[in-house]
Amino acid sequence: MRVVIAEDSVLLREGLARLLADGGVEVVAQVGDGPGLVAAVDAYRPDLAVVDVRMPPTHTDEGLRAALELRRRHPQTGVLVLSQYIETRYSAQLLEGGAAGVGYLLKDRVADVAEFADALARVAAGGTALDPEVVGQLLGAGRHARGLATLTPREREVLALMAEGRSNAGIAAALVVSDGAVEKHVASIFGKLGLPPSEGDNRRVLAVLRFLSR
């Protein structure tokens, strides 16, 4: 896997690069701002870009805007956004258009090396990796309280794991239930939320998140 890192904190950037290199990932470029990120992806065409949301000069949404530009110019490159803050509107913007390969994690998740590595691989392969806290805010936003209220507690657990990007097998392992039980829960969730069934984990994640964030 070939990765570009965009992070204005030199300490965190170098730490990420070392962590990825130790895991066998090739870091082809490290940059500290949005224009540098776009230029690096143009030049190296990596499998994945790891992007901080807040970068110079204003430290507001430069990283996000650069990530959105990357998705327009290089849809085959996965984008994993790292942030210190839970801002669900960023997730919604990144998911617009339906392109695969999106992740949004809080920086604290980097401390769990196995979880972070799994998220990197999933996004680079065209999947989705969303932070559980971001998913929790989407679920609790109240925009679809009527539809969500019809879900059982177990179905809400399945929905949250689905929105994080977990496969049926991953959900079954997390909840210690059978794959068949998960399939029934997923079918029930789609029915109650009025969503058409979809083939493939990434498309169903996008469908759920669009429903929750619109």
XYZ file of C-alpha atoms in Angstrom:
214
model
C 0.000 0.000 0.000
C 1.305 3.470 -0.971
C 0.245 6.395 1.230
C 0.529 10.193 1.323
C 0.266 11.874 4.748
C -1.062 15.446 5.094
C -0.619 16.757 8.666
C 0.720 20.149 9.757
C 2.080 18.867 13.092
C 5.577 17.625 12.306
C 5.611 15.430 15.397
C 2.344 13.676 14.527
C 3.257 13.456 10.846
C 6.567 11.770 11.602
C 4.903 9.495 14.127
C 2.290 8.397 11.588
C 4.970 7.797 8.983
C 6.979 5.637 11.385
C 3.882 3.712 12.447
C 2.902 3.014 8.840
C 6.435 2.077 7.787
C 6.692 -0.379 10.678
C 3.494 -1.975 9.365
C 4.909 -2.432 5.882
C 3.167 0.593 4.334
C 5.128 2.734 1.871
C 4.800 6.434 2.733
C 5.571 8.124 -0.589
C 5.154 11.738 0.607
C 4.560 13.814 3.731
C 3.080 17.314 3.446
C 1.823 20.009 5.799
C -0.971 21.751 3.874
C -3.802 21.254 1.412
C -2.057 22.358 -1.799
C 0.885 20.126 -0.921
C -1.492 17.198 -0.520
C -3.116 17.700 -3.902
C 0.290 18.085 -5.574
C 1.634 14.944 -3.890
C -1.344 12.836 -4.953
C -1.083 14.218 -8.492
C 2.573 13.197 -8.558
C 2.536 9.824 -6.785
C -1.004 8.481 -7.335
C -1.060 6.657 -3.963
C -3.581 4.085 -2.826
C -4.544 6.239 0.143
C -4.242 9.769 1.507
C -4.308 10.300 5.285
C -5.539 13.852 5.837
C -5.863 16.166 8.846
C -9.011 18.332 8.730
C -7.490 21.549 10.093
C -4.323 22.740 8.363
C -2.690 26.094 7.475
C -3.334 28.873 6.874
C -6.592 29.222 8.845
C -6.655 25.814 10.573
C -10.364 25.393 9.881
C -11.281 23.126 6.958
C -8.310 23.244 4.568
C -7.720 19.520 4.878
C -11.347 18.740 4.180
C -11.414 20.926 1.086
C -8.239 19.272 -0.162
C -9.767 15.839 0.485
C -12.865 16.776 -1.498
C -10.649 17.986 -4.343
C -8.814 14.658 -4.289
C -12.078 12.749 -4.551
C -12.962 14.765 -7.646
C -9.549 14.418 -9.284
C -8.511 10.939 -8.136
C -11.595 8.889 -7.156
C -9.462 5.743 -7.127
C -7.419 7.089 -4.192
C -8.889 6.357 -0.780
C -9.171 9.251 1.683
C -8.886 8.710 5.438
C -9.565 11.905 7.384
C -8.167 12.302 10.882
C -9.599 14.897 13.241
C -9.526 15.868 16.903
C -13.178 16.857 16.670
C -16.471 15.142 15.857
C -17.974 17.084 12.974
C -20.590 14.981 11.242
C -21.111 17.449 8.404
C -17.637 16.526 7.180
C -18.670 12.890 6.941
C -21.734 13.866 4.917
C -19.679 16.002 2.526
C -17.128 13.249 1.984
C -19.853 10.728 1.240
C -21.607 12.872 -1.366
C -21.304 11.436 -4.847
C -21.103 7.823 -3.724
C -17.396 7.275 -4.448
C -15.851 4.423 -2.499
C -12.880 4.616 -0.200
C -13.748 7.018 2.637
C -12.725 7.107 6.273
C -13.231 9.565 9.134
C -11.503 8.765 12.422
C -10.689 10.672 15.559
C -6.942 10.984 16.106
C -7.234 9.035 19.352
C -7.918 5.922 17.250
C -4.336 5.968 15.977
C -3.252 4.734 19.429
C -4.999 1.425 18.683
C -2.558 0.255 16.034
C -4.539 -2.809 14.968
C -7.771 -0.819 14.587
C -5.997 1.938 12.671
C -4.273 -0.533 10.344
C -7.612 -2.227 9.661
C -9.197 1.138 8.819
C -6.341 1.994 6.442
C -6.639 -1.306 4.601
C -10.422 -1.051 4.388
C -10.419 2.458 2.926
C -7.556 1.732 0.517
C -9.549 -1.255 -0.772
C -12.576 0.957 -1.479
C -14.424 0.398 1.778
C -15.579 2.716 4.538
C -14.219 3.350 8.037
C -16.096 5.781 10.261
C -15.334 6.513 13.883
C -17.865 5.006 16.312
C -18.308 8.398 17.978
C -19.149 10.027 14.641
C -21.642 7.270 13.931
C -23.109 7.735 17.395
C -23.721 11.414 16.740
C -25.366 10.641 13.408
C -27.632 8.123 15.082
C -28.525 10.568 17.837
C -29.019 13.619 15.653
C -32.794 13.227 15.744
C -33.371 13.889 12.038
C -34.988 10.480 11.635
C -36.188 9.801 15.153
C -39.415 8.193 13.952
C -37.675 5.648 11.739
C -34.878 4.928 14.182
C -37.353 4.546 17.048
C -38.790 1.478 15.330
C -35.452 -0.346 15.601
C -34.836 -2.766 18.441
C -31.786 -2.189 20.677
C -29.961 -5.005 18.869
C -30.828 -3.525 15.463
C -29.402 -0.171 16.579
C -26.182 -1.931 17.547
C -26.039 -3.613 14.156
C -26.785 -0.318 12.392
C -23.988 1.463 14.252
C -21.469 -1.251 13.352
C -22.706 -1.301 9.762
C -22.217 2.458 9.493
C -18.667 2.099 10.790
C -17.968 -0.067 7.755
C -18.090 -3.529 9.332
C -18.983 -6.529 7.196
C -21.637 -9.000 8.326
C -18.855 -11.264 9.556
C -17.269 -8.369 11.452
C -20.603 -7.460 13.048
C -21.202 -11.082 14.011
C -17.774 -11.266 15.672
C -18.284 -7.986 17.542
C -21.710 -9.003 18.870
C -20.887 -12.715 19.277
C -23.808 -13.863 17.156
C -24.137 -15.916 13.978
C -23.797 -14.513 10.470
C -27.388 -15.582 9.823
C -28.640 -13.539 12.765
C -26.826 -10.482 11.455
C -28.315 -10.950 7.978
C -31.824 -10.990 9.486
C -31.128 -7.843 11.492
C -29.733 -6.051 8.436
C -32.767 -6.976 6.341
C -35.068 -5.742 9.101
C -33.142 -2.460 9.418
C -33.358 -1.738 5.703
C -37.053 -2.498 5.737
C -37.813 -0.263 8.723
C -35.745 2.624 7.360
C -37.229 2.325 3.884
C -33.866 1.697 2.228
C -33.450 -0.614 -0.741
C -31.212 -3.630 -0.138
C -27.759 -3.360 -1.673
C -25.011 -5.758 -2.607
C -21.640 -5.105 -1.041
C -20.791 -3.623 2.321
C -19.619 -0.201 1.139
C -22.819 0.622 -0.742
C -24.995 -0.300 2.193
C -22.870 1.875 4.512
C -23.258 4.812 2.165
C -27.014 4.254 1.967
C -27.355 4.216 5.745
C -25.205 7.288 6.245
C -27.015 9.269 3.598
C -30.289 8.434 5.290
C -28.957 9.513 8.686
C -27.238 12.717 7.569
C -29.668 14.207 5.042
